[in-house]
Amino acid sequence: MSDCIFCKIINGDFGTDFVYENEFAVVFKDINPKADTHLLVVPKKHIESLNEVQDKSLLGELMVTVKAVTEKLNIKSYRTVINTGKDAGQEVFHLHIHILAGEIKL
Ligand code: 5GP
Ligand code: ZN
């Protein structure tokens, strides 16, 4: 989607470094970290939120991505968060999973 910030990041428009990437998703650092380590797992396909997911297998691939990136970075203890909808604090309407580790300031 052309006006979506995460689609632009995925497209390489801002030169954002990807901590991890596979067929389904990219992982990059949150610009406003709420923990010592704060990563975002973002599907390459634009889906507004969990409410719009139709491809259930994608959800598995995203969790596998969480496991792969935490293993790669040797993060053993972490919190995953998915904000769904404005009232729950979702600010970017492109599905993403937060990974928070270390001291978490939420
Ligand atoms: P949400 O509140 O939608 O669950 O989370 C959106 C997250 O995206 C926020 O934690 C925010 O800091 C992060 N974010 C927003 N814009 C950018 C950006 O341009 N680059 C990066 N790396 N993170 C962003
Ligand atoms: Zn998008």
PDB file of C-alpha atoms and ligand atoms in Angstrom:
ATOM      1  CA  MET A   1       0.000   0.000   0.000  1.00  0.00           C
ATOM      2  CA  SER A   2       1.572   3.245  -1.155  1.00  0.00           C
ATOM      3  CA  ASP A   3       0.833   5.404   1.907  1.00  0.00           C
ATOM      4  CA  CYS A   4       1.774   2.764   4.490  1.00  0.00           C
ATOM      5  CA  ILE A   5       4.974   3.470   6.415  1.00  0.00           C
ATOM      6  CA  PHE A   6       5.765  -0.228   6.935  1.00  0.00           C
ATOM      7  CA  CYS A   7       5.219  -1.016   3.243  1.00  0.00           C
ATOM      8  CA  LYS A   8       7.705   1.766   2.470  1.00  0.00           C
ATOM      9  CA  ILE A   9      10.205   0.296   4.936  1.00  0.00           C
ATOM     10  CA  ILE A  10       9.764  -3.172   3.398  1.00  0.00           C
ATOM     11  CA  ASN A  11      10.255  -1.604  -0.018  1.00  0.00           C
ATOM     12  CA  GLY A  12      13.595  -0.188   1.159  1.00  0.00           C
ATOM     13  CA  ASP A  13      12.492   3.441   0.773  1.00  0.00           C
ATOM     14  CA  PHE A  14      14.177   4.548   4.022  1.00  0.00           C
ATOM     15  CA  GLY A  15      17.199   2.252   3.938  1.00  0.00           C
ATOM     16  CA  THR A  16      16.075   0.613   7.195  1.00  0.00           C
ATOM     17  CA  ASP A  17      18.365  -2.209   8.334  1.00  0.00           C
ATOM     18  CA  PHE A  18      16.613  -5.541   8.637  1.00  0.00           C
ATOM     19  CA  VAL A  19      17.735  -7.584  11.634  1.00  0.00           C
ATOM     20  CA  TYR A  20      16.215 -10.621   9.943  1.00  0.00           C
ATOM     21  CA  GLU A  21      14.307 -11.395   6.755  1.00  0.00           C
ATOM     22  CA  ASN A  22      12.644 -14.405   5.219  1.00  0.00           C
ATOM     23  CA  GLU A  23      10.061 -15.109   2.504  1.00  0.00           C
ATOM     24  CA  PHE A  24       7.181 -13.874   4.627  1.00  0.00           C
ATOM     25  CA  ALA A  25       8.457 -11.127   6.879  1.00  0.00           C
ATOM     26  CA  VAL A  26      11.093  -8.588   7.772  1.00  0.00           C
ATOM     27  CA  VAL A  27      12.263  -7.708  11.271  1.00  0.00           C
ATOM     28  CA  PHE A  28      13.625  -4.279  12.182  1.00  0.00           C
ATOM     29  CA  LYS A  29      14.214  -2.175  15.296  1.00  0.00           C
ATOM     30  CA  ASP A  30      11.379  -0.033  16.589  1.00  0.00           C
ATOM     31  CA  ILE A  31      12.191   3.653  16.100  1.00  0.00           C
ATOM     32  CA  ASN A  32      10.872   4.484  19.596  1.00  0.00           C
ATOM     33  CA  PRO A  33      12.005   1.504  21.694  1.00  0.00           C
ATOM     34  CA  LYS A  34      10.013   0.595  24.799  1.00  0.00           C
ATOM     35  CA  ALA A  35      12.601  -1.957  25.926  1.00  0.00           C
ATOM     36  CA  ASP A  36      16.358  -2.575  25.730  1.00  0.00           C
ATOM     37  CA  THR A  37      15.562  -4.670  22.668  1.00  0.00           C
ATOM     38  CA  HIS A  38      12.414  -3.721  20.767  1.00  0.00           C
ATOM     39  CA  LEU A  39      11.899  -5.357  17.392  1.00  0.00           C
ATOM     40  CA  LEU A  40       8.990  -5.432  14.984  1.00  0.00           C
ATOM     41  CA  VAL A  41       8.128  -8.521  12.956  1.00  0.00           C
ATOM     42  CA  VAL A  42       6.271  -7.277   9.891  1.00  0.00           C
ATOM     43  CA  PRO A  43       4.701  -9.418   7.156  1.00  0.00           C
ATOM     44  CA  LYS A  44       5.764  -8.448   3.645  1.00  0.00           C
ATOM     45  CA  LYS A  45       2.123  -8.506   2.599  1.00  0.00           C
ATOM     46  CA  HIS A  46       0.064  -5.462   3.628  1.00  0.00           C
ATOM     47  CA  ILE A  47      -2.618  -6.572   6.085  1.00  0.00           C
ATOM     48  CA  GLU A  48      -4.110  -3.859   8.281  1.00  0.00           C
ATOM     49  CA  SER A  49      -4.372  -5.830  11.499  1.00  0.00           C
ATOM     50  CA  LEU A  50      -5.054  -9.247  12.989  1.00  0.00           C
ATOM     51  CA  ASN A  51      -8.741  -8.598  12.286  1.00  0.00           C
ATOM     52  CA  GLU A  52      -8.097  -8.681   8.529  1.00  0.00           C
ATOM     53  CA  VAL A  53      -5.974 -11.843   8.434  1.00  0.00           C
ATOM     54  CA  GLN A  54      -7.406 -14.464   6.095  1.00  0.00           C
ATOM     55  CA  ASP A  55      -4.323 -16.574   5.477  1.00  0.00           C
ATOM     56  CA  LYS A  56      -4.050 -18.455   8.778  1.00  0.00           C
ATOM     57  CA  SER A  57      -0.775 -20.091   7.787  1.00  0.00           C
ATOM     58  CA  LEU A  58       0.817 -16.630   7.710  1.00  0.00           C
ATOM     59  CA  LEU A  59       0.263 -16.356  11.468  1.00  0.00           C
ATOM     60  CA  GLY A  60       2.336 -19.503  11.956  1.00  0.00           C
ATOM     61  CA  GLU A  61       5.059 -18.126   9.697  1.00  0.00           C
ATOM     62  CA  LEU A  62       5.167 -14.910  11.725  1.00  0.00           C
ATOM     63  CA  MET A  63       5.584 -16.826  14.999  1.00  0.00           C
ATOM     64  CA  VAL A  64       8.273 -18.985  13.384  1.00  0.00           C
ATOM     65  CA  THR A  65       9.961 -15.707  12.440  1.00  0.00           C
ATOM     66  CA  VAL A  66       9.796 -14.574  16.081  1.00  0.00           C
ATOM     67  CA  LYS A  67      11.492 -17.816  17.089  1.00  0.00           C
ATOM     68  CA  ALA A  68      14.129 -17.535  14.376  1.00  0.00           C
ATOM     69  CA  VAL A  69      15.111 -13.938  15.115  1.00  0.00           C
ATOM     70  CA  THR A  70      15.233 -14.427  18.894  1.00  0.00           C
ATOM     71  CA  GLU A  71      17.384 -17.515  18.375  1.00  0.00           C
ATOM     72  CA  LYS A  72      19.643 -15.590  16.019  1.00  0.00           C
ATOM     73  CA  LEU A  73      20.109 -12.826  18.601  1.00  0.00           C
ATOM     74  CA  ASN A  74      20.327 -15.306  21.492  1.00  0.00           C
ATOM     75  CA  ILE A  75      17.335 -13.721  23.231  1.00  0.00           C
ATOM     76  CA  LYS A  76      15.929 -16.325  25.601  1.00  0.00           C
ATOM     77  CA  SER A  77      13.340 -14.261  27.426  1.00  0.00           C
ATOM     78  CA  TYR A  78      11.006 -11.864  25.676  1.00  0.00           C
ATOM     79  CA  ARG A  79       7.463 -10.558  25.404  1.00  0.00           C
ATOM     80  CA  THR A  80       5.432 -10.517  22.209  1.00  0.00           C
ATOM     81  CA  VAL A  81       2.661  -7.969  21.701  1.00  0.00           C
ATOM     82  CA  ILE A  82       0.140  -7.434  18.903  1.00  0.00           C
ATOM     83  CA  ASN A  83      -1.937  -4.270  19.207  1.00  0.00           C
ATOM     84  CA  THR A  84      -5.165  -4.647  17.256  1.00  0.00           C
ATOM     85  CA  GLY A  85      -7.294  -1.565  16.639  1.00  0.00           C
ATOM     86  CA  LYS A  86      -6.935   2.091  17.581  1.00  0.00           C
ATOM     87  CA  ASP A  87      -8.472   1.694  21.036  1.00  0.00           C
ATOM     88  CA  ALA A  88      -5.891  -0.967  21.867  1.00  0.00           C
ATOM     89  CA  GLY A  89      -3.034   1.342  20.876  1.00  0.00           C
ATOM     90  CA  GLN A  90      -2.403   0.287  17.289  1.00  0.00           C
ATOM     91  CA  GLU A  91      -0.738   3.220  15.549  1.00  0.00           C
ATOM     92  CA  VAL A  92       0.516   1.634  12.347  1.00  0.00           C
ATOM     93  CA  PHE A  93      -2.178  -0.199  10.423  1.00  0.00           C
ATOM     94  CA  HIS A  94       0.074  -2.842   8.917  1.00  0.00           C
ATOM     95  CA  LEU A  95       0.058  -5.989  11.050  1.00  0.00           C
ATOM     96  CA  HIS A  96       3.155  -6.398  13.219  1.00  0.00           C
ATOM     97  CA  ILE A  97       4.365  -8.313  16.251  1.00  0.00           C
ATOM     98  CA  HIS A  98       6.409  -6.433  18.832  1.00  0.00           C
ATOM     99  CA  ILE A  99       9.285  -8.353  20.461  1.00  0.00           C
ATOM    100  CA  LEU A 100      10.388  -6.769  23.746  1.00  0.00           C
ATOM    101  CA  ALA A 101      13.337  -7.953  25.781  1.00  0.00           C
ATOM    102  CA  GLY A 102      15.578  -6.741  28.569  1.00  0.00           C
ATOM    103  CA  GLU A 103      14.120  -3.951  30.687  1.00  0.00           C
ATOM    104  CA  ILE A 104      10.617  -3.352  29.341  1.00  0.00           C
ATOM    105  CA  LYS A 105       9.119   0.128  29.827  1.00  0.00           C
ATOM    106  CA  LEU A 106       5.504  -0.493  28.923  1.00  0.00           C
TER     107      LEU A 106
HETATM  108  P1  5GP B   1       1.644  -0.095  17.208  1.00  0.00           P
HETATM  109  O1  5GP B   1       1.337   0.980  18.209  1.00  0.00           O
HETATM  110  O2  5GP B   1       0.936   0.161  15.891  1.00  0.00           O
HETATM  111  O3  5GP B   1       1.428  -1.487  17.739  1.00  0.00           O
HETATM  112  O4  5GP B   1       3.197  -0.020  16.959  1.00  0.00           O
HETATM  113  C1  5GP B   1       3.768   0.742  15.944  1.00  0.00           C
HETATM  114  C2  5GP B   1       5.227   0.844  16.279  1.00  0.00           C
HETATM  115  O5  5GP B   1       5.913   1.263  15.123  1.00  0.00           O
HETATM  116  C3  5GP B   1       5.537   1.872  17.381  1.00  0.00           C
HETATM  117  O6  5GP B   1       6.181   1.211  18.459  1.00  0.00           O
HETATM  118  C4  5GP B   1       6.435   2.889  16.685  1.00  0.00           C
HETATM  119  O7  5GP B   1       7.475   3.349  17.516  1.00  0.00           O
HETATM  120  C5  5GP B   1       6.963   2.112  15.488  1.00  0.00           C
HETATM  121  N1  5GP B   1       7.233   2.935  14.327  1.00  0.00           N
HETATM  122  C6  5GP B   1       6.422   3.892  13.791  1.00  0.00           C
HETATM  123  N2  5GP B   1       6.993   4.430  12.695  1.00  0.00           N
HETATM  124  C7  5GP B   1       8.195   3.812  12.539  1.00  0.00           C
HETATM  125  C8  5GP B   1       9.240   3.948  11.580  1.00  0.00           C
HETATM  126  O8  5GP B   1       9.196   4.753  10.646  1.00  0.00           O
HETATM  127  N3  5GP B   1      10.310   3.131  11.736  1.00  0.00           N
HETATM  128  C9  5GP B   1      10.398   2.234  12.747  1.00  0.00           C
HETATM  129  N4  5GP B   1      11.518   1.491  12.808  1.00  0.00           N
HETATM  130  N5  5GP B   1       9.437   2.076  13.674  1.00  0.00           N
HETATM  131  C10 5GP B   1       8.339   2.851  13.565  1.00  0.00           C
HETATM  132 ZN    ZN B   2       1.638  -1.757   4.673  1.00  0.00          ZN
END
